Amino acid sequence: MDFTEDQIQRYSRHIILQDVGVEGQERINKGKVLIVGAGGLGAPVALYLAAAGVGTIGIIDGDVVDLSNLQRQVIHFTADVNKAKVLSAKEKINQLNPEVEVITYYDLLTASNALDIIKDYDFVVDGTDNFPVKFLINDACVQARKPFSHGGILRFEGQTITVLPGTACYRCVFHAPPPPNAVPTCSQAGVLGAIAGMLGTIQAAEVLKYLTGVGDLLTNRLLTFNAKTMEFRTIKVKHNHRCAVCGDHPTITELVDYEQATCEIKSKH
Amino acid sequence: MSKILVNGKEQEVEVPISLIDLIKRNDVAQPDMVSVQLNGEFVDRGDFNSTLVNDKDEVDFLYFMGGGSPINQQNLQIK
Ligand SMILES: [Zn+2]
């Protein structure tokens, strides 16, 4: 791949970065990354990967932009309300870096389409906000041997782990989706907007590290932080031999759609 | 009193203490929402009652985190 003058300028801060250089930038430009969810996490991931010049960015999301999204989903603007999130995201990516090929899926990731969609990508980013899809992404990526980044945020906290074939997976750590009645009640929900950016940019950095082969990925380690104290912690986690999807005797051999837990706002008693 | 590490921080407790009691002691609002590692090994949820924590043990509580919006917009209704 020969870079044009413009490309050398655009990516100069990567090219002069010793561990990345021309070769690393070429790998980024050839990279194909799927972002599941164009929301709080997907927004910063998409923007940073587009800026970095990731060659192909796939985005899957079945939602339209809602006014309540704008507090943290920084790829969507006020004028985008009611627009499909994938379209809104694609427009911003095109403006930021026209070299990036954006493939949009205005759809939900389900047990029936997951393997078919992820097969075309080098890396998958979980930017979803619900447990059924988080487990689906995990199981699909483990089965297809696709590297992926898990991300979760709640209130003032975030957590992320990178999963490669053979390293501890999300299910090794969390086993199964929480029972619907255990999902955080509304009074415990909500999220500080900037947390999404903090976690999403960590996920984006992991993608760029993976594509360039630089550094040590966040594998077999769960990174958690709490913005109230600004304390970060990495907890060593081991591949779980009893894991239902990647253990010695996997019981999950087909993908399933878990029931989506919902929560209703109730008045205080 | 013995010292154990809970999420990397020292706690003084009478040992042995069962995991379920340690979970209660740490005000974990929803034990269903926590995954527990004892000295680096995951403990099955069904064994929280019978698993004992001893002196100098390291316990990690790992919480489920989604995206901060468990409310499905269509189902959002103020009752
Ligand atoms: Zn596993």
CSV table of C-alpha atoms and ligand atoms in Angstrom, one decimal:
chain,number,residue,atom,x,y,z
A,1,MET,CA,0.0,0.0,0.0
A,2,ASP,CA,1.4,3.3,-1.0
A,3,PHE,CA,0.3,6.3,1.0
A,4,THR,CA,-0.6,9.5,-0.8
A,5,GLU,CA,0.7,12.8,0.4
A,6,ASP,CA,-2.7,13.5,2.1
A,7,GLN,CA,-2.7,10.1,3.8
A,8,ILE,CA,0.8,10.7,5.1
A,9,GLN,CA,-0.3,14.0,6.5
A,10,ARG,CA,-3.6,12.7,7.9
A,11,TYR,CA,-2.0,9.8,9.7
A,12,SER,CA,1.3,11.5,10.5
A,13,ARG,CA,0.9,11.2,14.2
A,14,HIS,CA,0.6,7.5,13.9
A,15,ILE,CA,3.4,7.2,11.3
A,16,ILE,CA,5.9,9.0,13.5
A,17,LEU,CA,4.8,7.0,16.5
A,18,GLN,CA,7.6,4.5,16.9
A,19,ASP,CA,5.5,1.3,17.6
A,20,VAL,CA,3.1,2.1,14.8
A,21,GLY,CA,4.9,3.6,11.9
A,22,VAL,CA,4.0,3.1,8.2
A,23,GLU,CA,3.5,-0.6,8.6
A,24,GLY,CA,1.2,-0.2,11.6
A,25,GLN,CA,-0.8,2.4,9.8
A,26,GLU,CA,-1.1,0.1,6.8
A,27,ARG,CA,-2.5,-2.6,9.0
A,28,ILE,CA,-5.0,-0.1,10.4
A,29,ASN,CA,-6.1,0.9,6.9
A,30,LYS,CA,-6.6,-2.7,6.0
A,31,GLY,CA,-8.5,-3.5,9.2
A,32,LYS,CA,-12.2,-4.4,9.2
A,33,VAL,CA,-14.0,-3.8,12.5
A,34,LEU,CA,-17.7,-4.4,13.4
A,35,ILE,CA,-19.2,-2.2,16.0
A,36,VAL,CA,-22.4,-3.6,17.6
A,37,GLY,CA,-24.5,-0.7,18.8
A,38,ALA,CA,-24.1,2.9,17.7
A,39,GLY,CA,-24.8,4.2,21.2
A,40,GLY,CA,-22.8,5.5,24.1
A,41,LEU,CA,-19.8,3.1,23.6
A,42,GLY,CA,-20.2,2.7,19.8
A,43,ALA,CA,-20.0,6.4,19.2
A,44,PRO,CA,-16.5,7.1,20.5
A,45,VAL,CA,-15.3,3.8,19.2
A,46,ALA,CA,-16.6,4.6,15.7
A,47,LEU,CA,-15.2,8.2,15.8
A,48,TYR,CA,-11.7,7.1,16.9
A,49,LEU,CA,-11.5,4.2,14.5
A,50,ALA,CA,-12.6,6.4,11.6
A,51,ALA,CA,-10.1,9.0,12.6
A,52,ALA,CA,-7.4,6.4,12.7
A,53,GLY,CA,-8.3,5.3,9.2
A,54,VAL,CA,-9.7,1.8,9.9
A,55,GLY,CA,-10.4,0.6,6.3
A,56,THR,CA,-13.9,-0.9,6.9
A,57,ILE,CA,-16.2,-0.1,9.8
A,58,GLY,CA,-19.4,-2.1,10.1
A,59,ILE,CA,-22.1,-0.7,12.3
A,60,ILE,CA,-25.2,-2.7,13.4
A,61,ASP,CA,-28.0,-1.0,15.3
A,62,GLY,CA,-31.8,-1.2,15.0
A,63,ASP,CA,-32.6,2.0,16.8
A,64,VAL,CA,-33.3,5.6,15.8
A,65,VAL,CA,-31.7,8.5,17.6
A,66,ASP,CA,-33.6,9.7,20.6
A,67,LEU,CA,-33.2,13.0,22.3
A,68,SER,CA,-32.2,11.1,25.5
A,69,ASN,CA,-29.3,9.6,23.6
A,70,LEU,CA,-27.5,12.9,23.0
A,71,GLN,CA,-26.2,13.2,26.6
A,72,ARG,CA,-23.5,10.6,25.8
A,73,GLN,CA,-23.8,9.3,22.2
A,74,VAL,CA,-21.5,11.9,20.8
A,75,ILE,CA,-21.7,10.7,17.2
A,76,HIS,CA,-25.3,11.8,17.0
A,77,PHE,CA,-26.4,15.5,16.9
A,78,THR,CA,-29.6,17.3,17.7
A,79,ALA,CA,-30.7,17.3,14.0
A,80,ASP,CA,-30.3,13.5,13.9
A,81,VAL,CA,-33.2,12.8,16.3
A,82,ASN,CA,-35.5,10.2,14.8
A,83,LYS,CA,-32.8,9.2,12.2
A,84,ALA,CA,-31.5,5.7,12.1
A,85,LYS,CA,-28.5,5.6,14.3
A,86,VAL,CA,-26.5,3.6,11.7
A,87,LEU,CA,-27.2,6.3,9.1
A,88,SER,CA,-26.4,9.2,11.5
A,89,ALA,CA,-23.1,7.4,12.4
A,90,LYS,CA,-22.2,6.8,8.8
A,91,GLU,CA,-22.7,10.4,7.9
A,92,LYS,CA,-20.3,11.6,10.7
A,93,ILE,CA,-17.7,9.0,9.8
A,94,ASN,CA,-17.8,10.0,6.1
A,95,GLN,CA,-17.3,13.6,7.1
A,96,LEU,CA,-14.5,12.8,9.4
A,97,ASN,CA,-12.7,10.4,7.1
A,98,PRO,CA,-14.1,9.8,3.6
A,99,GLU,CA,-11.5,7.0,3.1
A,100,VAL,CA,-13.4,4.7,5.5
A,101,GLU,CA,-15.8,2.3,4.0
A,102,VAL,CA,-18.9,2.2,6.2
A,103,ILE,CA,-21.2,-0.8,6.1
A,104,THR,CA,-24.5,-0.3,7.9
A,105,TYR,CA,-26.9,-2.9,9.2
A,106,TYR,CA,-30.2,-1.3,10.4
A,107,ASP,CA,-31.1,-4.3,12.4
A,108,LEU,CA,-30.6,-6.1,15.7
A,109,LEU,CA,-27.9,-8.6,16.1
A,110,THR,CA,-29.7,-11.9,16.7
A,111,ALA,CA,-28.8,-15.6,17.0
A,112,SER,CA,-29.8,-16.1,13.4
A,113,ASN,CA,-27.7,-13.3,11.8
A,114,ALA,CA,-24.8,-13.0,14.2
A,115,LEU,CA,-22.4,-15.5,12.7
A,116,ASP,CA,-23.1,-14.4,9.1
A,117,ILE,CA,-22.4,-10.7,10.0
A,118,ILE,CA,-19.3,-11.1,12.1
A,119,LYS,CA,-17.5,-13.5,9.6
A,120,ASP,CA,-16.4,-10.6,7.4
A,121,TYR,CA,-14.6,-8.7,10.2
A,122,ASP,CA,-11.2,-8.9,11.9
A,123,PHE,CA,-12.5,-7.6,15.3
A,124,VAL,CA,-15.8,-7.0,16.9
A,125,VAL,CA,-16.6,-4.3,19.5
A,126,ASP,CA,-19.5,-4.8,21.9
A,127,GLY,CA,-21.1,-1.4,22.3
A,128,THR,CA,-24.5,-2.7,23.4
A,129,ASP,CA,-26.5,-1.8,26.4
A,130,ASN,CA,-28.1,-5.1,27.2
A,131,PHE,CA,-27.1,-8.5,28.5
A,132,PRO,CA,-28.8,-10.8,26.0
A,133,VAL,CA,-26.8,-9.3,23.1
A,134,LYS,CA,-23.6,-9.1,25.2
A,135,PHE,CA,-23.8,-12.9,25.7
A,136,LEU,CA,-24.8,-13.4,22.1
A,137,ILE,CA,-21.7,-11.4,20.9
A,138,ASN,CA,-19.5,-13.4,23.2
A,139,ASP,CA,-20.9,-16.8,22.1
A,140,ALA,CA,-20.8,-15.9,18.4
A,141,CYS,CA,-17.2,-14.6,18.6
A,142,VAL,CA,-16.0,-17.5,20.7
A,143,GLN,CA,-17.6,-20.0,18.2
A,144,ALA,CA,-16.3,-18.1,15.2
A,145,ARG,CA,-12.9,-17.5,16.8
A,146,LYS,CA,-13.2,-13.8,16.4
A,147,PRO,CA,-11.4,-11.4,18.7
A,148,PHE,CA,-13.7,-8.9,20.4
A,149,SER,CA,-13.9,-6.3,23.1
A,150,HIS,CA,-16.6,-6.4,25.8
A,151,GLY,CA,-17.6,-3.1,27.3
A,152,GLY,CA,-20.1,-2.3,30.0
A,153,ILE,CA,-21.0,0.9,31.8
A,154,LEU,CA,-23.4,1.8,34.6
A,155,ARG,CA,-23.8,4.9,36.7
A,156,PHE,CA,-20.2,6.0,37.4
A,157,GLU,CA,-18.5,2.8,36.5
A,158,GLY,CA,-17.2,1.0,33.5
A,159,GLN,CA,-15.6,-2.4,32.7
A,160,THR,CA,-14.0,-3.9,29.7
A,161,ILE,CA,-12.1,-7.0,28.7
A,162,THR,CA,-10.6,-8.1,25.4
A,163,VAL,CA,-11.3,-11.7,24.3
A,164,LEU,CA,-9.1,-13.6,21.9
A,165,PRO,CA,-9.6,-17.3,20.9
A,166,GLY,CA,-8.5,-19.2,24.0
A,167,THR,CA,-8.4,-16.4,26.5
A,168,ALA,CA,-11.0,-15.9,29.2
A,169,CYS,CA,-14.3,-15.0,27.7
A,170,TYR,CA,-17.2,-12.9,29.0
A,171,ARG,CA,-19.1,-16.0,29.9
A,172,CYS,CA,-16.1,-17.4,31.8
A,173,VAL,CA,-16.5,-14.4,34.1
A,174,PHE,CA,-20.3,-13.9,34.1
A,175,HIS,CA,-21.7,-17.4,33.3
A,176,ALA,CA,-25.1,-16.3,32.1
A,177,PRO,CA,-27.3,-13.2,31.8
A,178,PRO,CA,-28.7,-12.1,35.1
A,179,PRO,CA,-32.2,-13.1,35.8
A,180,PRO,CA,-34.6,-10.5,34.4
A,181,ASN,CA,-35.8,-9.5,37.9
A,182,ALA,CA,-32.2,-8.9,39.0
A,183,VAL,CA,-31.4,-6.4,36.3
A,184,PRO,CA,-30.8,-3.0,37.9
A,185,THR,CA,-34.0,-1.3,38.9
A,186,CYS,CA,-34.6,2.1,37.4
A,187,SER,CA,-33.5,3.9,40.5
A,188,GLN,CA,-30.1,2.3,40.2
A,189,ALA,CA,-29.8,2.9,36.5
A,190,GLY,CA,-28.5,5.9,34.5
A,191,VAL,CA,-25.0,6.7,33.5
A,192,LEU,CA,-22.7,9.7,33.6
A,193,GLY,CA,-22.3,10.6,29.9
A,194,ALA,CA,-18.5,11.0,29.9
A,195,ILE,CA,-18.1,7.4,31.3
A,196,ALA,CA,-19.2,6.2,27.8
A,197,GLY,CA,-16.3,8.1,26.3
A,198,MET,CA,-13.8,6.9,28.9
A,199,LEU,CA,-14.7,3.3,28.2
A,200,GLY,CA,-15.3,3.6,24.5
A,201,THR,CA,-11.9,5.1,23.9
A,202,ILE,CA,-10.3,2.3,25.9
A,203,GLN,CA,-12.1,-0.2,23.5
A,204,ALA,CA,-11.0,1.8,20.5
A,205,ALA,CA,-7.4,1.7,21.7
A,206,GLU,CA,-7.6,-2.1,22.1
A,207,VAL,CA,-8.8,-2.4,18.5
A,208,LEU,CA,-5.9,-0.3,17.3
A,209,LYS,CA,-3.4,-2.3,19.4
A,210,TYR,CA,-4.9,-5.5,18.0
A,211,LEU,CA,-4.6,-4.3,14.4
A,212,THR,CA,-1.1,-3.0,14.8
A,213,GLY,CA,0.1,-5.8,17.1
A,214,VAL,CA,1.4,-3.2,19.6
A,215,GLY,CA,1.5,-3.8,23.3
A,216,ASP,CA,-0.4,-6.2,25.6
A,217,LEU,CA,-4.1,-6.5,25.1
A,218,LEU,CA,-6.5,-6.5,28.0
A,219,THR,CA,-6.9,-10.3,27.8
A,220,ASN,CA,-7.4,-12.4,30.9
A,221,ARG,CA,-7.8,-9.1,32.8
A,222,LEU,CA,-11.0,-7.3,33.5
A,223,LEU,CA,-10.4,-3.5,33.7
A,224,THR,CA,-12.9,-1.7,35.9
A,225,PHE,CA,-13.1,1.9,37.0
A,226,ASN,CA,-15.2,4.1,39.1
A,227,ALA,CA,-15.3,7.7,38.1
A,228,LYS,CA,-16.4,8.8,41.6
A,229,THR,CA,-13.0,7.9,42.9
A,230,MET,CA,-11.2,7.8,39.5
A,231,GLU,CA,-9.8,4.5,40.7
A,232,PHE,CA,-8.9,2.0,38.0
A,233,ARG,CA,-8.3,-1.7,38.7
A,234,THR,CA,-7.5,-4.7,36.5
A,235,ILE,CA,-8.6,-8.0,37.9
A,236,LYS,CA,-6.9,-11.1,36.7
A,237,VAL,CA,-9.5,-13.6,35.4
A,238,LYS,CA,-8.7,-17.1,34.2
A,239,HIS,CA,-10.2,-19.1,31.4
A,240,ASN,CA,-12.9,-21.1,33.1
A,241,HIS,CA,-12.7,-24.8,32.3
A,242,ARG,CA,-16.4,-25.1,33.2
A,243,CYS,CA,-17.4,-22.2,30.9
A,244,ALA,CA,-20.5,-23.2,28.9
A,245,VAL,CA,-19.1,-21.9,25.7
A,246,CYS,CA,-15.3,-22.1,25.8
A,247,GLY,CA,-14.8,-24.7,28.6
A,248,ASP,CA,-13.7,-28.3,28.3
A,249,HIS,CA,-17.2,-29.5,27.8
A,250,PRO,CA,-19.2,-26.7,26.2
A,251,THR,CA,-23.0,-27.0,26.6
A,252,ILE,CA,-23.7,-24.1,24.3
A,253,THR,CA,-23.2,-25.1,20.7
A,254,GLU,CA,-25.9,-23.1,19.1
A,255,LEU,CA,-26.6,-19.4,19.5
A,256,VAL,CA,-29.7,-18.4,21.4
A,257,ASP,CA,-31.6,-15.1,21.8
A,258,TYR,CA,-32.2,-14.5,25.5
A,259,GLU,CA,-35.3,-12.8,26.6
A,260,GLN,CA,-34.8,-9.1,26.9
A,261,ALA,CA,-35.4,-7.9,30.4
A,262,THR,CA,-37.1,-4.6,30.7
A,263,CYS,CA,-37.8,-2.3,33.6
A,264,GLU,CA,-40.6,0.1,34.2
A,265,ILE,CA,-40.4,3.3,36.1
A,266,LYS,CA,-42.6,2.9,39.2
A,267,SER,CA,-43.7,5.6,41.6
A,268,LYS,CA,-42.1,5.5,45.0
A,269,HIS,CA,-44.1,3.7,47.7
B,1,MET,CA,-10.1,-10.6,63.5
B,2,SER,CA,-8.4,-11.5,60.3
B,3,LYS,CA,-7.5,-9.5,57.2
B,4,ILE,CA,-8.8,-10.4,53.8
B,5,LEU,CA,-8.7,-8.5,50.5
B,6,VAL,CA,-12.0,-7.5,49.0
B,7,ASN,CA,-11.7,-5.9,45.5
B,8,GLY,CA,-8.1,-5.1,46.3
B,9,LYS,CA,-8.9,-3.4,49.7
B,10,GLU,CA,-8.2,-4.8,53.1
B,11,GLN,CA,-11.1,-5.7,55.3
B,12,GLU,CA,-11.1,-7.1,58.9
B,13,VAL,CA,-13.5,-9.9,59.4
B,14,GLU,CA,-14.0,-12.8,61.8
B,15,VAL,CA,-13.0,-15.9,59.7
B,16,PRO,CA,-14.2,-18.2,58.5
B,17,ILE,CA,-17.0,-16.3,56.9
B,18,SER,CA,-19.3,-17.7,54.2
B,19,LEU,CA,-19.3,-15.9,50.9
B,20,ILE,CA,-22.9,-15.1,51.2
B,21,ASP,CA,-22.3,-13.4,54.5
B,22,LEU,CA,-19.4,-11.5,53.0
B,23,ILE,CA,-21.6,-10.4,50.2
B,24,LYS,CA,-24.2,-9.1,52.7
B,25,ARG,CA,-21.5,-7.4,54.7
B,26,ASN,CA,-20.4,-5.5,51.6
B,27,ASP,CA,-23.9,-4.3,51.0
B,28,VAL,CA,-24.1,-6.0,47.6
B,29,ALA,CA,-27.7,-5.0,46.8
B,30,GLN,CA,-28.3,-7.8,44.3
B,31,PRO,CA,-26.3,-11.0,44.8
B,32,ASP,CA,-27.7,-12.1,41.5
B,33,MET,CA,-25.8,-9.4,39.8
B,34,VAL,CA,-22.4,-10.3,41.1
B,35,SER,CA,-19.8,-12.8,40.0
B,36,VAL,CA,-17.3,-13.8,42.6
B,37,GLN,CA,-13.7,-14.9,42.4
B,38,LEU,CA,-12.0,-16.4,45.5
B,39,ASN,CA,-8.2,-16.4,45.2
B,40,GLY,CA,-8.5,-16.1,41.4
B,41,GLU,CA,-11.0,-19.0,41.0
B,42,PHE,CA,-14.7,-18.4,40.1
B,43,VAL,CA,-17.2,-19.6,42.6
B,44,ASP,CA,-20.5,-21.0,41.3
B,45,ARG,CA,-23.5,-19.0,42.4
B,46,GLY,CA,-24.9,-22.1,44.0
B,47,ASP,CA,-21.9,-22.4,46.3
B,48,PHE,CA,-22.0,-18.9,47.8
B,49,ASN,CA,-23.6,-20.4,51.0
B,50,SER,CA,-21.1,-23.2,51.5
B,51,THR,CA,-17.9,-21.5,50.4
B,52,LEU,CA,-15.8,-20.2,53.3
B,53,VAL,CA,-13.4,-17.3,53.2
B,54,ASN,CA,-10.3,-17.5,55.4
B,55,ASP,CA,-7.4,-15.4,56.6
B,56,LYS,CA,-5.6,-13.6,53.8
B,57,ASP,CA,-8.0,-14.7,51.1
B,58,GLU,CA,-8.6,-12.5,48.2
B,59,VAL,CA,-12.2,-12.0,47.0
B,60,ASP,CA,-13.3,-10.1,44.0
B,61,PHE,CA,-16.8,-9.0,43.4
B,62,LEU,CA,-17.4,-8.5,39.6
B,63,TYR,CA,-20.6,-6.8,38.7
B,64,PHE,CA,-22.8,-7.0,35.6
B,65,MET,CA,-22.7,-3.8,33.6
B,66,GLY,CA,-24.8,-3.1,30.6
B,67,GLY,CA,-25.1,0.3,29.2
B,68,GLY,CA,-26.9,2.3,31.9
B,69,SER,CA,-30.2,2.1,30.1
B,70,PRO,CA,-32.2,-1.0,31.2
B,71,ILE,CA,-35.3,0.9,30.3
B,72,ASN,CA,-36.8,-0.3,27.0
B,73,GLN,CA,-38.1,3.0,25.7
B,74,GLN,CA,-41.4,1.4,24.5
B,75,ASN,CA,-42.1,0.1,27.9
B,76,LEU,CA,-41.3,3.3,29.7
B,77,GLN,CA,-44.3,4.3,31.7
B,78,ILE,CA,-44.7,6.2,34.9
B,79,LYS,CA,-47.1,4.3,37.1
C,1,ZN,ZN,-15.5,-18.8,28.4
